[in-house]
Short mmCIF file of C-alpha atoms and ligand atoms in Angstrom, two decimals:
data_model
loop_
_atom_site.label_atom_id
_atom_site.label_comp_id
_atom_site.label_asym_id
_atom_site.label_seq_id
_atom_site.Cartn_x
_atom_site.Cartn_y
_atom_site.Cartn_z
CA MET A 1 -0.01 0.10 -0.06
CA ARG A 2 1.32 3.57 -1.27
CA VAL A 3 0.60 5.98 1.85
CA LEU A 4 2.03 9.61 1.49
CA HIS A 5 1.81 11.45 4.98
CA ALA A 6 1.31 15.01 4.66
CA CYS A 7 2.65 17.21 7.51
CA SER A 8 5.18 20.30 8.48
CA GLU A 9 7.72 18.96 10.83
CA LEU A 10 10.23 15.75 11.15
CA PHE A 11 12.67 15.43 13.61
CA PRO A 12 15.66 16.14 13.93
CA LEU A 13 15.84 18.42 11.11
CA LEU A 14 12.59 20.97 12.11
CA LYS A 15 10.67 20.40 15.46
CA THR A 16 8.59 22.40 17.59
CA GLY A 17 6.56 19.76 19.37
CA GLY A 18 5.76 16.18 19.48
CA LEU A 19 4.35 15.76 15.77
CA ALA A 20 8.31 16.31 14.53
CA ASP A 21 9.09 13.51 17.03
CA VAL A 22 5.99 11.09 15.13
CA ILE A 23 7.10 11.91 11.85
CA GLY A 24 10.39 11.00 12.47
CA SER A 25 9.37 7.53 13.31
CA LEU A 26 6.13 6.38 12.35
CA PRO A 27 6.99 6.17 8.65
CA GLY A 28 9.95 4.08 9.36
CA ALA A 29 8.71 2.22 11.77
CA GLN A 30 5.47 1.73 8.50
CA ILE A 31 7.81 0.68 6.21
CA ALA A 32 9.22 -2.28 8.58
CA ALA A 33 5.77 -3.54 8.64
CA GLY A 34 5.55 -3.76 4.82
CA ALA A 35 3.88 -0.73 3.64
CA ASP A 36 5.60 2.02 1.43
CA VAL A 37 5.74 4.92 2.59
CA ARG A 38 6.62 8.77 2.05
CA LEU A 39 6.24 11.90 3.03
CA LEU A 40 5.52 15.50 1.65
CA LEU A 41 6.42 18.70 3.65
CA PRO A 42 7.20 22.45 3.24
CA GLY A 43 10.40 23.35 1.64
CA PHE A 44 11.69 24.82 4.77
CA PRO A 45 15.17 25.78 4.82
CA ALA A 46 16.17 23.06 7.30
CA LEU A 47 14.48 20.74 5.70
CA LEU A 48 15.98 21.62 2.24
CA ALA A 49 19.46 21.94 3.90
CA GLY A 50 18.84 18.28 6.04
CA ILE A 51 18.25 16.79 1.98
CA PRO A 52 20.22 17.83 0.00
CA ASP A 53 20.06 15.41 -2.59
CA THR A 54 17.08 15.50 -4.00
CA VAL A 55 15.79 15.04 -7.47
CA ILE A 56 13.34 17.41 -9.37
CA VAL A 57 10.14 15.29 -9.78
CA THR A 58 8.12 18.19 -11.74
CA GLU A 59 7.60 21.95 -12.03
CA VAL A 60 4.20 22.99 -11.67
CA ASN A 61 2.16 26.08 -11.83
CA THR A 62 -0.42 26.35 -8.64
CA PHE A 63 -2.39 28.92 -7.20
CA ALA A 64 0.86 30.08 -4.66
CA GLY A 65 2.83 30.18 -7.85
CA ARG A 66 5.22 28.36 -9.87
CA VAL A 67 6.66 25.62 -7.27
CA THR A 68 9.61 22.42 -7.53
CA LEU A 69 8.47 19.49 -6.37
CA ARG A 70 11.52 17.25 -5.24
CA TYR A 71 12.19 14.27 -3.82
CA GLY A 72 15.14 12.50 -1.87
CA THR A 73 15.86 10.21 1.01
CA TYR A 74 16.19 10.97 4.65
CA ASN A 75 16.67 8.24 7.17
CA ASN A 76 15.48 5.49 4.35
CA VAL A 77 12.20 7.48 4.00
CA GLY A 78 10.87 8.95 0.38
CA VAL A 79 10.50 12.56 1.34
CA TYR A 80 8.94 15.11 -1.10
CA LEU A 81 9.96 18.63 -0.24
CA ILE A 82 7.72 21.44 -1.91
CA ASP A 83 10.60 24.15 -3.12
CA ALA A 84 8.96 27.81 -2.93
CA PRO A 85 11.16 29.96 -1.70
CA HIS A 86 8.81 32.68 -1.95
CA LEU A 87 6.73 30.74 0.40
CA TYR A 88 9.01 29.07 2.93
CA ASP A 89 12.24 30.73 2.45
CA ARG A 90 12.12 31.98 6.40
CA SER A 91 14.34 31.41 9.16
CA GLY A 92 13.21 30.30 12.36
CA SER A 93 9.30 28.69 13.01
CA PRO A 94 7.92 27.32 10.38
CA TYR A 95 4.58 29.17 11.21
CA HIS A 96 5.23 32.53 12.61
CA ASP A 97 7.71 35.09 12.23
CA SER A 98 10.27 36.54 15.54
CA SER A 99 7.69 38.41 17.07
CA GLN A 100 5.41 35.17 17.32
CA LEU A 101 3.13 36.64 14.63
CA ASP A 102 1.88 33.98 12.09
CA TYR A 103 3.15 34.56 8.74
CA GLY A 104 0.35 36.34 6.54
CA ASP A 105 0.37 34.11 3.63
CA ASN A 106 -0.01 30.81 5.77
CA TYR A 107 -3.57 30.09 4.01
CA LYS A 108 -1.12 29.28 0.68
CA ARG A 109 1.99 27.83 2.53
CA PHE A 110 0.03 25.13 3.78
CA GLY A 111 -2.78 25.17 1.48
CA LEU A 112 -0.24 24.55 -0.76
CA LEU A 113 0.44 21.51 1.26
CA GLY A 114 -2.61 20.34 0.58
CA TRP A 115 -2.66 21.00 -3.29
CA ILE A 116 0.82 19.14 -3.97
CA ALA A 117 -0.86 16.26 -1.91
CA CYS A 118 -3.84 15.46 -3.92
CA GLU A 119 -1.87 16.17 -6.82
CA LEU A 120 0.52 13.34 -5.71
CA ALA A 121 -2.55 10.86 -5.88
CA CYS A 122 -3.16 12.03 -9.00
CA GLY A 123 -0.16 11.54 -10.88
CA ILE A 124 2.13 14.36 -10.30
CA ASP A 125 4.67 11.81 -9.91
CA PHE A 126 4.97 9.60 -12.65
CA TYR A 127 6.20 6.84 -10.74
CA TRP A 128 4.68 6.84 -7.65
CA GLN A 129 0.92 7.87 -6.61
CA ALA A 130 -0.69 7.64 -3.65
CA GLU A 131 -3.41 5.18 -2.35
CA VAL A 132 -4.00 6.60 0.92
CA VAL A 133 -3.13 10.01 2.04
CA HIS A 134 -2.54 11.01 5.81
CA GLY A 135 -2.70 14.28 6.84
CA HIS A 136 -1.09 15.56 10.39
CA ASP A 137 -2.88 18.65 11.84
CA TRP A 138 -4.86 21.68 10.44
CA HIS A 139 -1.36 22.10 8.48
CA ALA A 140 -2.51 19.22 5.97
CA GLY A 141 -6.67 19.48 6.14
CA LEU A 142 -7.03 21.02 2.93
CA ALA A 143 -5.10 17.79 1.42
CA GLY A 144 -8.92 16.18 2.11
CA ALA A 145 -10.75 19.02 0.46
CA TYR A 146 -8.81 18.78 -2.17
CA LEU A 147 -9.39 14.92 -2.84
CA ALA A 148 -13.14 15.30 -2.51
CA THR A 149 -13.18 18.05 -5.50
CA LYS A 150 -11.48 15.28 -7.42
CA GLY A 151 -13.43 12.36 -6.23
CA TYR A 152 -10.83 10.99 -4.21
CA PRO A 153 -8.23 9.28 -6.26
CA ALA A 154 -7.33 8.26 -2.82
CA ARG A 155 -8.11 7.73 0.42
CA PHE A 156 -7.95 10.19 3.22
CA VAL A 157 -7.18 10.32 6.58
CA PHE A 158 -6.80 12.55 9.19
CA THR A 159 -4.73 12.43 12.75
CA VAL A 160 -5.40 14.96 15.17
CA HIS A 161 -2.18 15.50 17.36
CA ASN A 162 -3.62 18.84 18.62
CA LEU A 163 -7.05 20.57 18.65
CA ALA A 164 -6.16 23.46 20.07
CA TYR A 165 -4.39 24.61 16.77
CA GLN A 166 -7.06 25.28 13.81
CA GLY A 167 -5.77 27.00 10.79
CA LEU A 168 -8.60 29.05 10.05
CA PHE A 169 -8.66 31.98 7.37
CA SER A 170 -10.68 34.78 5.89
CA PRO A 171 -13.34 32.87 3.42
CA HIS A 172 -11.98 35.46 0.98
CA HIS A 173 -9.42 33.36 -0.14
CA LEU A 174 -11.48 30.29 -0.88
CA ASP A 175 -11.60 31.21 -4.96
CA GLU A 176 -7.62 31.87 -4.74
CA LEU A 177 -7.35 28.57 -3.11
CA GLN A 178 -9.25 26.93 -6.25
CA LEU A 179 -12.45 25.61 -3.39
CA PRO A 180 -15.61 25.41 -4.46
CA TRP A 181 -18.00 27.80 -2.74
CA HIS A 182 -20.59 25.20 -1.79
CA PHE A 183 -17.44 23.45 0.59
CA MET A 184 -17.93 26.75 2.45
CA GLN A 185 -20.86 26.06 4.91
CA PRO A 186 -21.28 23.96 8.15
CA GLU A 187 -21.43 20.54 6.17
CA GLY A 188 -17.83 21.50 4.97
CA LEU A 189 -14.86 23.62 5.92
CA GLU A 190 -16.65 26.25 7.26
CA PHE A 191 -16.43 27.23 10.86
CA TYR A 192 -18.06 30.37 12.47
CA GLY A 193 -17.81 31.92 8.97
CA GLN A 194 -14.15 31.43 8.40
CA ILE A 195 -12.81 28.96 6.46
CA SER A 196 -10.95 26.59 8.82
CA TYR A 197 -8.15 24.01 7.80
CA LEU A 198 -8.82 21.73 10.83
CA LYS A 199 -12.45 21.10 9.95
CA ALA A 200 -11.40 20.16 6.70
CA GLY A 201 -8.77 17.55 7.66
CA LEU A 202 -11.84 16.32 9.71
CA TYR A 203 -14.56 16.66 7.83
CA TYR A 204 -13.46 15.22 4.72
CA ALA A 205 -11.70 12.45 6.10
CA HIS A 206 -12.66 8.81 5.74
CA LYS A 207 -11.26 7.96 8.94
CA ILE A 208 -9.98 10.56 11.78
CA THR A 209 -7.44 9.47 14.17
CA ALA A 210 -6.31 10.69 17.69
CA VAL A 211 -2.88 9.96 19.03
CA SER A 212 -4.15 8.16 22.30
CA PRO A 213 -7.52 6.71 22.54
CA THR A 214 -8.45 8.78 25.60
CA TYR A 215 -8.29 11.88 24.01
CA ALA A 216 -10.19 10.44 21.01
CA GLN A 217 -13.24 10.37 23.51
CA GLU A 218 -12.49 13.24 24.88
CA ILE A 219 -12.42 15.29 21.87
CA THR A 220 -16.33 14.45 21.26
CA ARG A 221 -16.78 16.17 24.54
CA PRO A 222 -17.23 20.28 24.87
CA GLU A 223 -14.60 21.06 27.51
CA PHE A 224 -12.00 19.12 24.76
CA GLY A 225 -13.55 19.84 20.88
CA PHE A 226 -12.25 23.00 20.52
CA GLY A 227 -16.00 23.85 18.78
CA MET A 228 -15.21 20.30 16.63
CA GLU A 229 -17.24 18.19 19.54
CA HIS A 230 -19.90 17.85 17.40
CA LEU A 231 -18.91 16.53 13.96
CA LEU A 232 -16.28 14.58 16.19
CA SER A 233 -18.85 12.59 18.20
CA GLN A 234 -21.02 12.26 14.84
CA ARG A 235 -17.68 10.08 13.45
CA ARG A 236 -17.42 8.36 16.34
CA ASP A 237 -20.98 6.92 16.10
CA TRP A 238 -20.01 6.15 12.92
CA GLY A 239 -17.33 4.75 13.32
CA LYS A 240 -14.90 7.14 11.91
CA LEU A 241 -13.08 8.03 15.16
CA GLU A 242 -10.30 6.11 16.36
CA GLY A 243 -7.10 6.68 19.10
CA ILE A 244 -3.90 5.19 18.37
CA LEU A 245 -1.74 5.70 20.99
CA ASN A 246 1.93 7.40 19.23
CA GLY A 247 5.31 5.32 20.39
CA VAL A 248 8.83 6.15 21.25
CA ASP A 249 11.91 5.90 19.04
CA TYR A 250 13.89 3.80 21.84
CA ASN A 251 16.77 4.16 19.52
CA THR A 252 16.82 7.73 20.05
CA TRP A 253 15.25 7.70 23.95
CA SER A 254 16.95 4.71 25.93
CA PRO A 255 19.50 5.29 28.72
CA GLN A 256 21.43 2.80 27.53
CA LYS A 257 21.92 3.86 23.96
CA ASP A 258 21.66 7.65 24.79
CA ALA A 259 25.00 9.40 24.11
CA LEU A 260 23.88 12.86 25.41
CA LEU A 261 23.99 11.35 28.64
CA PRO A 262 27.18 11.74 31.00
CA GLN A 263 26.36 8.03 32.27
CA SER A 264 24.59 5.53 30.65
CA TYR A 265 22.34 3.21 32.69
CA HIS A 266 19.65 0.70 32.71
CA ALA A 267 17.16 -1.22 34.66
CA LYS A 268 19.50 -3.59 36.58
CA LYS A 269 22.52 -0.90 37.27
CA LEU A 270 20.79 2.82 37.86
CA SER A 271 23.89 4.15 39.57
CA GLY A 272 24.98 6.01 36.35
CA LYS A 273 21.53 7.73 36.83
CA ALA A 274 22.72 8.85 40.22
CA GLU A 275 26.06 10.13 38.12
CA ASN A 276 23.88 12.23 35.94
CA LYS A 277 21.59 13.86 39.09
CA ALA A 278 24.84 14.73 40.66
CA GLN A 279 26.31 16.06 37.38
CA LEU A 280 22.99 17.97 36.51
CA GLN A 281 23.28 19.74 39.66
CA SER A 282 26.62 21.18 39.93
CA ALA A 283 26.29 22.23 35.94
CA THR A 284 22.89 23.87 37.30
CA GLY A 285 24.26 25.24 40.28
CA LEU A 286 21.73 23.14 42.13
CA SER A 287 22.84 21.71 45.63
CA ILE A 288 24.54 18.33 44.97
CA THR A 289 22.84 15.94 47.08
CA PRO A 290 21.37 12.25 46.34
CA ASP A 291 18.95 12.70 48.61
CA VAL A 292 15.96 14.53 47.56
CA PRO A 293 14.11 13.91 44.41
CA LEU A 294 14.73 15.98 41.70
CA PHE A 295 11.89 17.11 39.71
CA CYS A 296 11.67 17.72 36.14
CA VAL A 297 9.92 19.61 33.14
CA VAL A 298 10.60 19.49 29.76
CA SER A 299 8.03 21.54 27.72
CA ARG A 300 6.52 23.78 25.81
CA LEU A 301 5.12 26.55 28.25
CA SER A 302 1.60 27.07 27.04
CA ASP A 303 -1.85 26.91 28.79
CA GLN A 304 -2.34 23.40 27.72
CA LYS A 305 0.79 22.38 29.72
CA GLY A 306 -0.83 23.52 33.01
CA LEU A 307 2.81 24.48 34.36
CA ASP A 308 1.17 27.47 35.86
CA LEU A 309 -0.30 24.71 38.36
CA LEU A 310 2.55 23.72 39.20
CA LEU A 311 4.09 27.06 39.95
CA GLU A 312 1.51 27.20 42.90
CA ALA A 313 2.01 23.87 43.76
CA LEU A 314 6.08 24.89 43.99
CA PRO A 315 5.69 25.56 47.97
CA THR A 316 5.10 22.35 48.62
CA LEU A 317 8.12 21.40 46.81
CA LEU A 318 10.03 23.67 48.36
CA ASP A 319 9.10 23.06 51.71
CA GLU A 320 10.17 19.40 51.58
CA GLY A 321 13.63 20.94 50.32
CA CYS A 322 13.25 19.53 46.89
CA GLN A 323 14.50 20.20 43.20
CA LEU A 324 12.81 21.40 40.68
CA MET A 325 14.56 21.87 36.75
CA LEU A 326 12.80 23.27 34.10
CA LEU A 327 13.64 23.74 30.20
CA GLY A 328 11.16 24.90 28.46
CA SER A 329 9.84 28.31 26.68
CA GLY A 330 6.50 30.03 25.46
CA ASP A 331 4.48 32.31 27.63
CA ALA A 332 6.23 35.20 28.43
CA ASP A 333 4.74 35.52 31.81
CA LEU A 334 5.09 32.08 33.12
CA GLN A 335 8.96 32.26 31.41
CA HIS A 336 9.36 34.84 34.16
CA ALA A 337 7.49 33.29 36.81
CA TYR A 338 9.77 30.50 36.92
CA LEU A 339 13.04 32.68 36.34
CA ALA A 340 11.64 34.55 39.39
CA MET A 341 11.62 31.66 41.59
CA ALA A 342 15.13 30.08 40.34
CA GLU A 343 16.78 33.85 41.24
CA ARG A 344 15.07 33.42 44.97
CA HIS A 345 15.92 29.57 45.34
CA PRO A 346 18.63 28.85 43.59
CA GLN A 347 19.78 25.66 45.26
CA GLN A 348 16.56 24.17 44.61
CA ILE A 349 15.54 25.54 40.88
CA ALA A 350 16.72 25.83 38.20
CA VAL A 351 15.64 27.28 34.97
CA LYS A 352 16.65 27.06 31.58
CA ILE A 353 14.13 28.94 29.02
CA GLY A 354 14.92 27.95 25.23
CA TYR A 355 15.02 24.68 23.06
CA ASP A 356 17.36 22.54 23.64
CA GLU A 357 17.64 18.99 22.30
CA ASN A 358 20.65 18.00 24.25
CA LEU A 359 19.73 19.55 27.31
CA ALA A 360 16.29 17.56 27.56
CA HIS A 361 18.05 14.37 27.32
CA ARG A 362 20.55 14.96 30.08
CA ILE A 363 17.62 16.24 32.54
CA ILE A 364 15.38 13.27 31.79
CA GLY A 365 18.54 10.94 32.60
CA ALA A 366 19.19 12.99 35.70
CA ALA A 367 16.00 13.45 37.34
CA ASP A 368 14.01 11.25 39.44
CA VAL A 369 10.31 12.88 38.43
CA ILE A 370 8.59 14.32 35.33
CA VAL A 371 6.17 16.83 36.29
CA ILE A 372 3.14 16.98 33.65
CA PRO A 373 0.65 18.64 34.81
CA SER A 374 -1.41 19.12 31.61
CA ARG A 375 -5.09 20.64 31.17
CA PHE A 376 -4.70 18.15 28.11
CA GLU A 377 -3.02 16.11 26.29
CA PRO A 378 -3.76 14.77 23.11
CA CYS A 379 -0.58 12.03 23.65
CA GLY A 380 2.52 13.22 25.27
CA LEU A 381 5.68 11.76 24.76
CA THR A 382 8.15 13.04 27.64
CA GLN A 383 6.04 10.79 29.89
CA LEU A 384 6.85 7.61 27.85
CA TYR A 385 10.63 9.07 27.84
CA GLY A 386 10.50 9.61 31.42
CA LEU A 387 9.10 5.73 31.58
CA LYS A 388 12.18 4.35 29.90
CA TYR A 389 14.55 6.34 31.87
CA GLY A 390 12.90 5.74 35.51
CA THR A 391 12.15 9.07 35.33
CA LEU A 392 9.04 8.60 37.22
CA PRO A 393 6.21 10.77 35.28
CA LEU A 394 3.69 12.71 37.60
CA VAL A 395 0.59 13.67 35.53
CA ARG A 396 -2.75 14.43 35.32
CA HIS A 397 -5.16 12.29 34.20
CA THR A 398 -6.00 13.02 30.76
CA GLY A 399 -5.62 11.99 27.09
CA GLY A 400 -2.39 10.24 26.69
CA LEU A 401 -1.15 10.69 29.87
CA ALA A 402 -4.27 8.73 31.45
CA ASP A 403 -3.33 6.20 29.04
CA THR A 404 0.50 5.73 29.71
CA VAL A 405 0.77 6.53 33.27
CA VAL A 406 -0.07 4.02 36.18
CA ASP A 407 -1.01 5.58 39.40
CA CYS A 408 1.26 4.69 42.57
CA SER A 409 -1.88 3.57 44.23
CA LEU A 410 -1.78 1.10 47.28
CA GLU A 411 -3.34 -1.43 45.08
CA ASN A 412 -0.95 -0.51 42.19
CA LEU A 413 2.06 -0.91 43.97
CA ALA A 414 0.93 -4.53 45.37
CA ASP A 415 -0.13 -5.90 41.82
CA LYS A 416 3.08 -4.43 40.94
CA THR A 417 1.89 -2.31 37.81
CA ALA A 418 2.40 1.28 39.15
CA THR A 419 4.42 3.29 37.27
CA GLY A 420 4.34 7.34 38.04
CA PHE A 421 2.28 9.52 40.00
CA VAL A 422 -1.41 10.64 38.54
CA PHE A 423 -3.75 13.41 39.79
CA ARG A 424 -7.29 14.02 38.54
CA ASP A 425 -8.81 17.71 39.05
CA CYS A 426 -6.90 20.35 37.49
CA GLN A 427 -5.91 22.23 40.76
CA ALA A 428 -2.75 22.84 41.94
CA SER A 429 -3.57 21.68 45.82
CA GLU A 430 -4.13 18.28 43.22
CA LEU A 431 -1.01 18.62 42.34
CA SER A 432 0.45 19.13 45.96
CA ASN A 433 -1.42 15.92 47.05
CA ALA A 434 0.44 14.07 44.78
CA MET A 435 3.74 15.63 45.22
CA ARG A 436 3.19 14.31 48.76
CA ARG A 437 2.35 10.78 47.32
CA VAL A 438 5.74 11.16 45.65
CA PHE A 439 7.70 12.39 49.16
CA ALA A 440 6.37 8.85 50.62
CA LEU A 441 7.63 6.61 47.86
CA TRP A 442 10.88 8.51 47.81
CA ALA A 443 11.09 7.68 51.53
CA GLU A 444 10.85 3.81 50.96
CA PRO A 445 14.01 3.32 48.43
CA VAL A 446 12.78 -0.56 47.67
CA LYS A 447 9.53 0.46 46.85
CA TRP A 448 10.59 3.57 44.84
CA LYS A 449 13.29 1.38 42.75
CA ARG A 450 10.30 -1.22 41.83
CA VAL A 451 7.88 1.38 40.55
CA GLN A 452 11.70 2.53 38.70
CA ARG A 453 11.92 -0.84 37.17
CA GLN A 454 8.31 -1.15 36.17
CA ALA A 455 8.35 2.02 34.49
CA MET A 456 11.46 0.71 32.49
CA SER A 457 10.29 -2.16 31.32
CA MET A 458 6.89 -0.51 29.72
CA ASP A 459 7.25 -0.86 26.06
CA PHE A 460 5.79 2.40 23.80
CA SER A 461 7.57 1.22 21.14
CA TRP A 462 6.55 2.21 16.98
CA ASP A 463 6.00 -0.90 15.64
CA ILE A 464 2.99 -1.49 17.68
CA ALA A 465 1.29 2.20 16.33
CA ALA A 466 2.66 1.33 12.65
CA LYS A 467 0.51 -2.04 12.86
CA LYS A 468 -2.45 -0.26 13.86
CA TYR A 469 -2.23 2.36 11.24
CA LEU A 470 -2.21 -0.14 7.94
CA GLN A 471 -4.52 -2.46 9.65
CA MET A 472 -7.16 0.49 9.64
CA TYR A 473 -5.35 2.24 6.22
CA SER A 474 -6.46 -1.38 4.84
CA GLN A 475 -9.84 -1.09 5.87
CA LEU A 476 -10.54 2.40 4.82
CA GLU A 477 -14.15 2.19 3.10
P1 ADP B 501 3.88 19.07 22.35
O1 ADP B 501 3.73 18.14 21.15
O2 ADP B 501 2.61 18.96 23.03
O3 ADP B 501 4.81 19.73 22.47
P2 ADP B 501 4.91 16.38 23.45
O4 ADP B 501 5.18 15.53 24.63
O5 ADP B 501 4.55 15.63 22.37
O6 ADP B 501 4.39 17.28 23.41
O7 ADP B 501 5.94 16.60 22.84
C1 ADP B 501 7.20 17.74 22.64
C2 ADP B 501 8.65 16.81 22.24
O8 ADP B 501 9.55 18.62 22.39
C3 ADP B 501 9.19 16.03 23.28
O9 ADP B 501 10.18 15.38 22.40
C4 ADP B 501 10.31 17.09 24.19
O10 ADP B 501 11.32 16.49 24.52
C5 ADP B 501 10.85 18.46 23.24
N1 ADP B 501 10.50 19.23 24.18
C6 ADP B 501 9.48 20.09 24.16
N2 ADP B 501 10.29 21.33 24.97
C7 ADP B 501 11.37 21.12 24.70
C8 ADP B 501 12.74 22.50 25.21
N3 ADP B 501 12.08 23.32 25.51
N4 ADP B 501 14.03 22.06 24.82
C9 ADP B 501 14.18 20.67 24.08
N5 ADP B 501 13.36 19.46 23.50
C10 ADP B 501 11.89 20.32 24.05
C1 GLC B 502 1.16 17.31 19.91
C2 GLC B 502 0.54 17.32 21.45
C3 GLC B 502 0.92 16.03 22.19
C4 GLC B 502 1.52 14.81 20.90
C5 GLC B 502 2.41 15.03 20.01
C6 GLC B 502 2.54 14.34 19.07
O1 GLC B 502 1.76 18.02 19.71
O2 GLC B 502 0.50 18.26 22.17
O3 GLC B 502 0.07 15.55 23.20
O4 GLC B 502 1.99 14.22 21.56
O5 GLC B 502 1.16 16.21 19.22
O6 GLC B 502 1.23 13.68 18.54
#
């Protein structure tokens, strides 16, 4: 089966979040499972530079100007790149300028991604024609609409990584995008008077998937649906919405193999982890001690991630003498608040504002607990990394966090299934209570180690998800 993933990020060349990790791993796992899989991405500078040996597939006039379609391979996966400097040759984020303002021509930049995806199902590449187009998030949503205009030359699958980002644009662009006006209605891609690329992806898909089973249920409810809940609950009732949990690339994320860690370690010999902790404490000015748990955060600082709750719960952690290392960037108020806390408590709190892949590994390889108090979390990957590194996740019970972390309740401890700490309500007091349970388990090192080993034995490899996707493609009607 020939599958084309249309998307906007690819680890390690271009990444703003977990989407890149998924696109960096899933296609390879699908190929290993027997499918013929290729990627399509906009020709962002980091991608053209990272995949230099491309051939020209074709040059084509489009609604967004004349563009060159290139093809190369990256990590043994075929990749089409839309080479269009007038649209994509901009440094930094793929989505916005350095002042965080979305580019004014995003409707064209990502509309073109959908348009070319459709053309790859129609034979623009003489040698390879997609049978399934698999779009990821709003960036690729218009692929569904273009395929629909042509009577679906390929089946269309749309995966929701995050409903919070919708790709809303003025209806005035519809003619320019070469889409028919009858698509501009509630039974179509219209969303409160605007064109929604996200809705196009959802509405025109043969199948919608979400990146975890719990998130697939949550998004059918108003609290999580961002206005799409009606459409999504209808699709669920029609059997067209499914949750498929993301996986982890254990070649990149496992403490035995991780060359970015000062010391590698494994479940039977955790001494390397203790050394990593001491090194991180020393490098960041935290007091150097093995005796208190070191909590960590590696995250975008956005409302989704609930890090305002952690800020509020920090006194609980500080009173107990514990430590926190935070790596993240985003919301300016949160950045300032965490930096101010670090200044006030330099031996207990260390903060690095920014995006640093190497440091993320060092932190997760050093800390004892990784905190993810998200308001919603479609899947979440850092808790999966935490599990593999014996860095016990402390998470809110939502989305993929609920599907992957087993709370240290008395029953679960007795059953030896516990792998972390889970709290329910989105309140700082609940998070504080969960922290207290961390302290209680920490006071019993034998039990702590047992939970660590259980966490490290969990397997969220991509081959499981890859097979589920392939099975789903084969059942598309
Ligand atoms: P999301 O995609 O919502 O940001 P995920 O947990 O799915 O959340 O994925 C986040 C990815 O980005 C992980 O690979 C995580 O390690 C990485 N990451 C997040 N923030 C940073 C940061 N400041 N520095 C380095 N890596 C980060
Ligand atoms: C999104 C979600 C995150 C998920 C990632 C990859 O960015 O916020 O929960 O893990 O996509 O699917």
